[in-house]
mmCIF file of C-alpha atoms in Angstrom:
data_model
loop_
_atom_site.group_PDB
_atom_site.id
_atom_site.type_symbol
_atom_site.label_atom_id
_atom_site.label_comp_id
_atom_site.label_asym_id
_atom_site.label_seq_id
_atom_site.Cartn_x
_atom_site.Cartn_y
_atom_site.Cartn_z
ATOM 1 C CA UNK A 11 0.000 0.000 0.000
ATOM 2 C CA UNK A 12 1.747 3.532 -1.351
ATOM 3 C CA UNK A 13 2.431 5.756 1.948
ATOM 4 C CA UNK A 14 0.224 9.068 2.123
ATOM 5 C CA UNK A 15 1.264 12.463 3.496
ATOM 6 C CA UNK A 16 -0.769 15.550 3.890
ATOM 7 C CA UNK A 17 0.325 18.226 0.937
ATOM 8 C CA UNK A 18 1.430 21.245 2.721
ATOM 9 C CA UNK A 19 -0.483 23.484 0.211
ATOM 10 C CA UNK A 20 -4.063 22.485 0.056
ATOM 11 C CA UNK A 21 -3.815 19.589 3.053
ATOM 12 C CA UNK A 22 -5.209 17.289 0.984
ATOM 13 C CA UNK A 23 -3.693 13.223 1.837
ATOM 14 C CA UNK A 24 -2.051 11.868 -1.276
ATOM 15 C CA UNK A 25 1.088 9.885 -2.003
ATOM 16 C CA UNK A 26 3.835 9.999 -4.753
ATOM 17 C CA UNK A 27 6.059 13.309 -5.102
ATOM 18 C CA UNK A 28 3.076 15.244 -5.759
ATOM 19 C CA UNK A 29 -0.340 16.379 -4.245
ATOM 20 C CA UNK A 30 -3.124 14.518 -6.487
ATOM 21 C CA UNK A 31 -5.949 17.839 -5.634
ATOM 22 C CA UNK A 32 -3.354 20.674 -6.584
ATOM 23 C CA UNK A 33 -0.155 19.594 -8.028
ATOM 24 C CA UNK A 34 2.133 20.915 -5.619
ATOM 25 C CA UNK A 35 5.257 18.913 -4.078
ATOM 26 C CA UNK A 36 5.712 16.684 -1.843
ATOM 27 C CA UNK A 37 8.603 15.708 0.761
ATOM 28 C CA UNK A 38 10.891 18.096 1.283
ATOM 29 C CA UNK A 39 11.239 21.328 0.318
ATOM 30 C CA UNK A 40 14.293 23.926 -0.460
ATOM 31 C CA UNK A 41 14.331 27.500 -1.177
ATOM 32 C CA UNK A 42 14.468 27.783 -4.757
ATOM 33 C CA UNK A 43 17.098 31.321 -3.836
ATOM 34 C CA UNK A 44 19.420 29.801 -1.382
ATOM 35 C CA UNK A 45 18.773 26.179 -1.302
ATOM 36 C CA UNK A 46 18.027 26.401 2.604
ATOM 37 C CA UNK A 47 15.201 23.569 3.838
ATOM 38 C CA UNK A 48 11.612 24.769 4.261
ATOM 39 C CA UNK A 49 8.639 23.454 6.351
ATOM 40 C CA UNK A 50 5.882 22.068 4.617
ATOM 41 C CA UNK A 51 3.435 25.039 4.304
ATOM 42 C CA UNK A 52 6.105 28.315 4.298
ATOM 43 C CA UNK A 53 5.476 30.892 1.707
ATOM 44 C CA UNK A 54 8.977 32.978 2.631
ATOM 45 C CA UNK A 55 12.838 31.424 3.081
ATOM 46 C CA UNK A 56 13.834 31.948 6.831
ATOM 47 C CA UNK A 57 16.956 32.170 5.891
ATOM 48 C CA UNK A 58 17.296 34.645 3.129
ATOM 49 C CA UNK A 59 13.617 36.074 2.537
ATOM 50 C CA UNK A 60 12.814 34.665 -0.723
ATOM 51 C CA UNK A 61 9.471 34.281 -1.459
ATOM 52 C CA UNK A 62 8.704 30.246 -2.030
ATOM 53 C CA UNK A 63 5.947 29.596 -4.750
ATOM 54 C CA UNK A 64 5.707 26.065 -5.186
ATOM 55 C CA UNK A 65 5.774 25.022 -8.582
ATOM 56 C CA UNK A 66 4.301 21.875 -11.134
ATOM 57 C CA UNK A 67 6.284 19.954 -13.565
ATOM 58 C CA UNK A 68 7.135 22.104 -16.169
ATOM 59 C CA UNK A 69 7.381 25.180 -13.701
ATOM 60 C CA UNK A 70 3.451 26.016 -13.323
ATOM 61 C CA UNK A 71 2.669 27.457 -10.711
ATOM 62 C CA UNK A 72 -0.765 25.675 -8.604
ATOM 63 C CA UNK A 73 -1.594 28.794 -6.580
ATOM 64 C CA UNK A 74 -2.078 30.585 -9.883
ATOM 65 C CA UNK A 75 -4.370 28.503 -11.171
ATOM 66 C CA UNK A 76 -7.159 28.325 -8.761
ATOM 67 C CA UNK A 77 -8.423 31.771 -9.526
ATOM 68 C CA UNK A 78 -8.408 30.764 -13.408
ATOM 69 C CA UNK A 79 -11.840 29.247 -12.716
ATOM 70 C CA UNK A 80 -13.086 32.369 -11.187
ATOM 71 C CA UNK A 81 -11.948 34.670 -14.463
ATOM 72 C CA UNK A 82 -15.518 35.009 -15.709
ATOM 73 C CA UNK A 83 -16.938 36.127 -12.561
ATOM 74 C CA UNK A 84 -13.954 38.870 -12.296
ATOM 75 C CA UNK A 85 -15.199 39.511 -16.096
ATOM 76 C CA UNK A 86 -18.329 40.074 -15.471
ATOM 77 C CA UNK A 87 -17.911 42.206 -11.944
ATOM 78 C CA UNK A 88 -15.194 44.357 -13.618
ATOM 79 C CA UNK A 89 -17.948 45.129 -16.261
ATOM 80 C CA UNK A 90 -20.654 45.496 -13.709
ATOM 81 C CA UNK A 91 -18.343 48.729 -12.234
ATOM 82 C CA UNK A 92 -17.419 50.175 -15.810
ATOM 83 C CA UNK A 93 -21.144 50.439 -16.392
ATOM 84 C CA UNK A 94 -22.129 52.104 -13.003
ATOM 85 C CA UNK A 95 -19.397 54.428 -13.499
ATOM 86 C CA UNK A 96 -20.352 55.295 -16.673
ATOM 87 C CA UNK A 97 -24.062 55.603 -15.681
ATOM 88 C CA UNK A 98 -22.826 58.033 -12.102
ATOM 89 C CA UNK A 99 -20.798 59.879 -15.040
ATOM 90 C CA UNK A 100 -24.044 61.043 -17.111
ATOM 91 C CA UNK A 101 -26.703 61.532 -14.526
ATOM 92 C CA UNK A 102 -23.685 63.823 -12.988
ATOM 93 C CA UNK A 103 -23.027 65.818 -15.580
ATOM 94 C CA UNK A 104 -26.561 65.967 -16.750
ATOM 95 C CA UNK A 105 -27.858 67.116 -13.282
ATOM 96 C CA UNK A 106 -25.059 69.463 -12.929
ATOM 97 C CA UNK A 107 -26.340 72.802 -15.161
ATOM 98 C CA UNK A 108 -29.357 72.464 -13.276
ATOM 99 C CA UNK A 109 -27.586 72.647 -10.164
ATOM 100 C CA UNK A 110 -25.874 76.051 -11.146
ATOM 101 C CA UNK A 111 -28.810 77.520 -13.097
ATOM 102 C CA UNK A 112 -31.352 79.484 -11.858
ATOM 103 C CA UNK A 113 -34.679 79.311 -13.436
ATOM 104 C CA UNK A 114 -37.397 80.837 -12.064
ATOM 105 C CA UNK A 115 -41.270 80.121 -13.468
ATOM 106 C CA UNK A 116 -43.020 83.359 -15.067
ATOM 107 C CA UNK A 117 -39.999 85.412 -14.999
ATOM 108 C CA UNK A 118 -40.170 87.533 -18.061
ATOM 109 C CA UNK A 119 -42.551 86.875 -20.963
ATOM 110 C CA UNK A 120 -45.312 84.907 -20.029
ATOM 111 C CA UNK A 121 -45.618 83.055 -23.239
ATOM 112 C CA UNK A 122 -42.106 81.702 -23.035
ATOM 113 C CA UNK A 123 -42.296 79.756 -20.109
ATOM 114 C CA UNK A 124 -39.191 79.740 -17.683
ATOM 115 C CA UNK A 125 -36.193 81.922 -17.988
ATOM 116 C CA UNK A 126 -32.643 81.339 -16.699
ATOM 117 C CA UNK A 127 -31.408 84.571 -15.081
ATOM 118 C CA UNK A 128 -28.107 82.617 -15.334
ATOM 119 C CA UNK A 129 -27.907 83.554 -19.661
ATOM 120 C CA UNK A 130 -28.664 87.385 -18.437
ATOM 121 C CA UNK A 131 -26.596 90.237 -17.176
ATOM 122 C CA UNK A 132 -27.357 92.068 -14.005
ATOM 123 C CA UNK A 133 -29.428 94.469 -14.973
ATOM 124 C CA UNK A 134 -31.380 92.188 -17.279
ATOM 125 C CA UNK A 135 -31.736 89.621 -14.932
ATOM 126 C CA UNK A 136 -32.993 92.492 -12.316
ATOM 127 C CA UNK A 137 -35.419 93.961 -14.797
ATOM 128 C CA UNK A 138 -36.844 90.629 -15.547
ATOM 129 C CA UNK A 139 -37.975 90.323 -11.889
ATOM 130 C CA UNK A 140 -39.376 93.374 -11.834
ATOM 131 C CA UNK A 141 -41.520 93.021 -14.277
ATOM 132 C CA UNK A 142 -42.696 89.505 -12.625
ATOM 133 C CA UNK A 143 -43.501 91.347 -9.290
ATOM 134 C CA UNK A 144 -44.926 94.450 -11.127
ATOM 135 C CA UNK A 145 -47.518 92.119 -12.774
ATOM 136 C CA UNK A 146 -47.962 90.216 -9.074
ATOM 137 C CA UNK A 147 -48.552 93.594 -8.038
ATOM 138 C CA UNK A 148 -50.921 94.187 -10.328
ATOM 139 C CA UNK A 149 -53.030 90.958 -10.203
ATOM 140 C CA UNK A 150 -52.927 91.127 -6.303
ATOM 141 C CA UNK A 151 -50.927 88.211 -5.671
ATOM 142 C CA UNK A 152 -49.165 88.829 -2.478
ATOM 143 C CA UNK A 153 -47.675 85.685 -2.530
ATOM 144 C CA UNK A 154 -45.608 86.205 -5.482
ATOM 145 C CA UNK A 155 -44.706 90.125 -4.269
ATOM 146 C CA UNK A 156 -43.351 88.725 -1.437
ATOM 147 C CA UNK A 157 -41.166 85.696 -2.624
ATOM 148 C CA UNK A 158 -39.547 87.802 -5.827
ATOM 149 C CA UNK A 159 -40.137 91.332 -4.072
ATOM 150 C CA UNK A 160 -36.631 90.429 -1.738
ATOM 151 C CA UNK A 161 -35.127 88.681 -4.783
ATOM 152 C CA UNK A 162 -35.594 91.430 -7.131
ATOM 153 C CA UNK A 163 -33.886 94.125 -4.263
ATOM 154 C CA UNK A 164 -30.772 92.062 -4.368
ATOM 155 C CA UNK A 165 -30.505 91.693 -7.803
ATOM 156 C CA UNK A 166 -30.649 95.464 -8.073
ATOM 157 C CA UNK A 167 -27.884 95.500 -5.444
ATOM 158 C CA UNK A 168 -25.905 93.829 -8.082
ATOM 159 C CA UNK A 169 -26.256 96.693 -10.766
ATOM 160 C CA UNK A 170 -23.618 99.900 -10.760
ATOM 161 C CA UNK A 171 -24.083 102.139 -11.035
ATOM 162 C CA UNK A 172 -28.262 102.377 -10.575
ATOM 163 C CA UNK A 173 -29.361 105.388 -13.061
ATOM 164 C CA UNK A 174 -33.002 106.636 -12.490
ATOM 165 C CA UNK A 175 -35.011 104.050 -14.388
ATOM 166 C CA UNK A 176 -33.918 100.975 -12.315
ATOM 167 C CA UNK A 177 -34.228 103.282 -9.064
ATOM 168 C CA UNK A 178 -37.575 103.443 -10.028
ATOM 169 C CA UNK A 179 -38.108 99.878 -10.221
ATOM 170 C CA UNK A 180 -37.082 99.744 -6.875
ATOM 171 C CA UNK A 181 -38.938 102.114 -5.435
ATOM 172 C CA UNK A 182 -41.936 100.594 -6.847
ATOM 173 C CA UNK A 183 -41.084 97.119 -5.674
ATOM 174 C CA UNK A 184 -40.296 98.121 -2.032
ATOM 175 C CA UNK A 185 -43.888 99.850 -1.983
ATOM 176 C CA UNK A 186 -45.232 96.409 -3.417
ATOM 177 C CA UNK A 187 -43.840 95.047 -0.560
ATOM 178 C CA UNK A 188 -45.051 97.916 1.901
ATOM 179 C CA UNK A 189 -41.990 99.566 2.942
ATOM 180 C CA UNK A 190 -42.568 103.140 1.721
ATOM 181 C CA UNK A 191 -39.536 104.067 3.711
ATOM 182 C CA UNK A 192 -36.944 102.240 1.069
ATOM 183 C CA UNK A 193 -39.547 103.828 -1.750
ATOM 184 C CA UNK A 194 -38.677 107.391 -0.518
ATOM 185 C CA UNK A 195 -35.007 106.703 0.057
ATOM 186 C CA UNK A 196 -35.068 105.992 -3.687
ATOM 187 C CA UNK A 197 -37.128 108.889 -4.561
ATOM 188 C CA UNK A 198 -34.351 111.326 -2.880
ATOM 189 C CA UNK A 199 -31.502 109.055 -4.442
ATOM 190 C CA UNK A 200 -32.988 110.218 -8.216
ATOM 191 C CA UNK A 201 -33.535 114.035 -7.116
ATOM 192 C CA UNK A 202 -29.818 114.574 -5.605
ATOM 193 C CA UNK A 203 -29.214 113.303 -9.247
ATOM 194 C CA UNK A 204 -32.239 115.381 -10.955
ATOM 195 C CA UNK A 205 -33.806 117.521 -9.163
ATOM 196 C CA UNK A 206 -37.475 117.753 -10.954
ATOM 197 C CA UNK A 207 -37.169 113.790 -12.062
ATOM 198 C CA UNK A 208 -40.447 112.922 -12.621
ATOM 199 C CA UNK A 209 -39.540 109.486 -11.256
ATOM 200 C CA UNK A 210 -38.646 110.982 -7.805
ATOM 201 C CA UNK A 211 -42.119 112.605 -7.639
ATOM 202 C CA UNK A 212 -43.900 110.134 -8.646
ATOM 203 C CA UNK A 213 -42.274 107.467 -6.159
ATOM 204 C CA UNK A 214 -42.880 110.184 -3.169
ATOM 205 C CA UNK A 215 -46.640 110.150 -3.988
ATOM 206 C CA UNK A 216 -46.990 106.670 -3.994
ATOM 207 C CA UNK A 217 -45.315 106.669 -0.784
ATOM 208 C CA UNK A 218 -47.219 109.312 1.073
ATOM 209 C CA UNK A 219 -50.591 107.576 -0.151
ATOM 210 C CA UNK A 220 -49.417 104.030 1.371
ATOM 211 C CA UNK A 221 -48.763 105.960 4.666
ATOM 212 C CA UNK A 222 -52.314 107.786 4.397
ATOM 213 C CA UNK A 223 -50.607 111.022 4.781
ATOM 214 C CA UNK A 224 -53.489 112.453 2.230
ATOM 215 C CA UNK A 225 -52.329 116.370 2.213
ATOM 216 C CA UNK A 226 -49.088 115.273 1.795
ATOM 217 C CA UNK A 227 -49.870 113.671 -1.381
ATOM 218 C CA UNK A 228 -51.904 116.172 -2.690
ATOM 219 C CA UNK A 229 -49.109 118.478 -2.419
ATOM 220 C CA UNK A 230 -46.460 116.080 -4.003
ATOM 221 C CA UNK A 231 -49.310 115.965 -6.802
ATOM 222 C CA UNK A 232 -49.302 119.478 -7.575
ATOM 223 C CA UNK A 233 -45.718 119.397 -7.851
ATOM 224 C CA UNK A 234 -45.593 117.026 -10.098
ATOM 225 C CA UNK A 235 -47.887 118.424 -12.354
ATOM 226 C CA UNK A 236 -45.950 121.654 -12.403
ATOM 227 C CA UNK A 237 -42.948 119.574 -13.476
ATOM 228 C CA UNK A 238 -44.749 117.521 -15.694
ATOM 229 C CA UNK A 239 -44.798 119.507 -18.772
ATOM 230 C CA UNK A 240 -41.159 120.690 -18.825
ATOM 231 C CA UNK A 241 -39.846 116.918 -17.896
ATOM 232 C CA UNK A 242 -41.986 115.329 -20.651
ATOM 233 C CA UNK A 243 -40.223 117.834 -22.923
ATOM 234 C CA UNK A 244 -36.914 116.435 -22.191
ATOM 235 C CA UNK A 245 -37.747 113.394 -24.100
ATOM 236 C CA UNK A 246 -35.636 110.922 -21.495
ATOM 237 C CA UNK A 247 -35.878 107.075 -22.982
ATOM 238 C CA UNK A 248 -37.224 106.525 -19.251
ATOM 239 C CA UNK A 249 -40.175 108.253 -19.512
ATOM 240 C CA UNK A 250 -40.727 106.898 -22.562
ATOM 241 C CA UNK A 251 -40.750 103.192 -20.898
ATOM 242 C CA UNK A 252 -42.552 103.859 -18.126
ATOM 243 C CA UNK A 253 -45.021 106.912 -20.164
ATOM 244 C CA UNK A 254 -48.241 105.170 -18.512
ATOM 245 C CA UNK A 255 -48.003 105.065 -15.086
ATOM 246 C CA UNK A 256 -46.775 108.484 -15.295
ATOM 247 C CA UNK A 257 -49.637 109.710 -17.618
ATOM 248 C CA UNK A 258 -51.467 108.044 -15.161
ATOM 249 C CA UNK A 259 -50.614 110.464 -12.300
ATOM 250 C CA UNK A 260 -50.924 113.579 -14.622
ATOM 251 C CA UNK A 261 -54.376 112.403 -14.978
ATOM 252 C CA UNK A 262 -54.999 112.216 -11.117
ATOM 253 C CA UNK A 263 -52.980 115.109 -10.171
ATOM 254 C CA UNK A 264 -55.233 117.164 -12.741
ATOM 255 C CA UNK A 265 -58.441 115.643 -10.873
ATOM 256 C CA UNK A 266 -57.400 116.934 -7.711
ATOM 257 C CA UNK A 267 -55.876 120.079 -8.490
ATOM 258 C CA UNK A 268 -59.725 120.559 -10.416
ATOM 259 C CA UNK A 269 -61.576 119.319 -7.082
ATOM 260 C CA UNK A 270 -59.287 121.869 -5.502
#
């Protein structure tokens, strides 16, 4: 009956010089660097360091060939990760502009859906809000006033220098919002600039109404009619823009000065 030993690699029992399950020697074993004996299952030479790889007939190595059978499934889970990382890859850059834009619904022209304030400069982007609170204004929507009311006061803050027309704007979006204050502090901001601005007028007898101050604004009223005329004359782009709401308060300040 042929004597058995246990193979020092896989500890399988088998007999002859080599293990029957993985090929690997039996008996004895030397370092392949300086020839010094090994025990049965060491994987470096005590003696020099080497490292000890047992090898097959023909120098194959055994412990390189047990992951052979695995290869597919490294394949396959090596795929598995180029795929997700492509995937992560396009959802992140597709996700990303939207991340960095900012796109507001109704801003602008109604009929063009959503605008990104992103594509504008300052001034546009600040004018564009205005115009979205002048028309919540307008319909009564509070709601709206007050969500793009603060939003459209720092984008203003963004604008230099501010010239008369987007003062304005200002004015009339802080009154939106009820602070009559901030519309006044805009109103003397456009006289210390021009001093019979119909814009500053205007914005002071807005203001004086909101507070109920009712002689006051009577007053500012005949002023601005007095002004009107001459102003108008200048033929400023501004009052071109904004030529109804100030024919508007002509209108009123020549009812009052008649009930008067």
């Amino acid at each position: 009956m042929t004597a058995t030993q246990k193979c020092p690699n896989c500890g399988a029992q088998s007999g002859g010089k080599f293990c029957a399950e993985c090929g690997s020697p039996l008996g004895e074993r030397t370092c392949p660097h300086c020839g010094s004996k090994l025990s049965g299952k060491a994987k470096f030479c005590p003696e020099c360091g080497g490292a000890v790889i047992p090898t097959l007939p023909g120098g194959a190595r055994p412990l390189m060939a047990a992951p052979a059978d695995k290869l597919p499934w490294i394949i396959a889970i090596v795929a598995v990760l180029a795929l997700l990382t492509t995937l992560i890859v396009i959802v992140t850059r597709g996700r990303a502009p939207a991340a960095a834009t900012q796109v507001i619904p109704g801003i602008g022209d109604p009929t063009r859906g959503t605008t990104d304030l992103t594509q504008l400069s300052p001034r546009e982007a600040a004018d564009r809000l205005f115009d979205r609170v002048a028309r919540a204004s307008e319909a009564g929507d509070t709601a709206q006033v007050n969500f793009f009311g603060p939003m459209t006061v720092q984008a203003y803050a963004n604008v230099t220098p501010l010239d008369a027309d987007a003062r304005l704007h200002l004015g009339l979006v802080q009154l939106a919002m009820g602070n009559h204050a901030a519309a006044d502090a805009q109103a003397d901001s456009i006289a210390r600039e021009f001093r019979n601005h119909l814009f500053a007028s205007l914005l002071r007898i807005r203001a004086a109404e909101q507070r109920g101050d009712a002689a006051g604004a009577r007053r500012l009223y005949g002023s601005y009619l007095q002004s009107y005329d001459a102003e108008r004359a200048r033929r400023l782009p501004e009052y071109d823009q904004h030529d109804a709401i100030l024919v508007e308060a002509r209108n009123q300040a020549r009812t009052l000065a008649g009930g008067s």
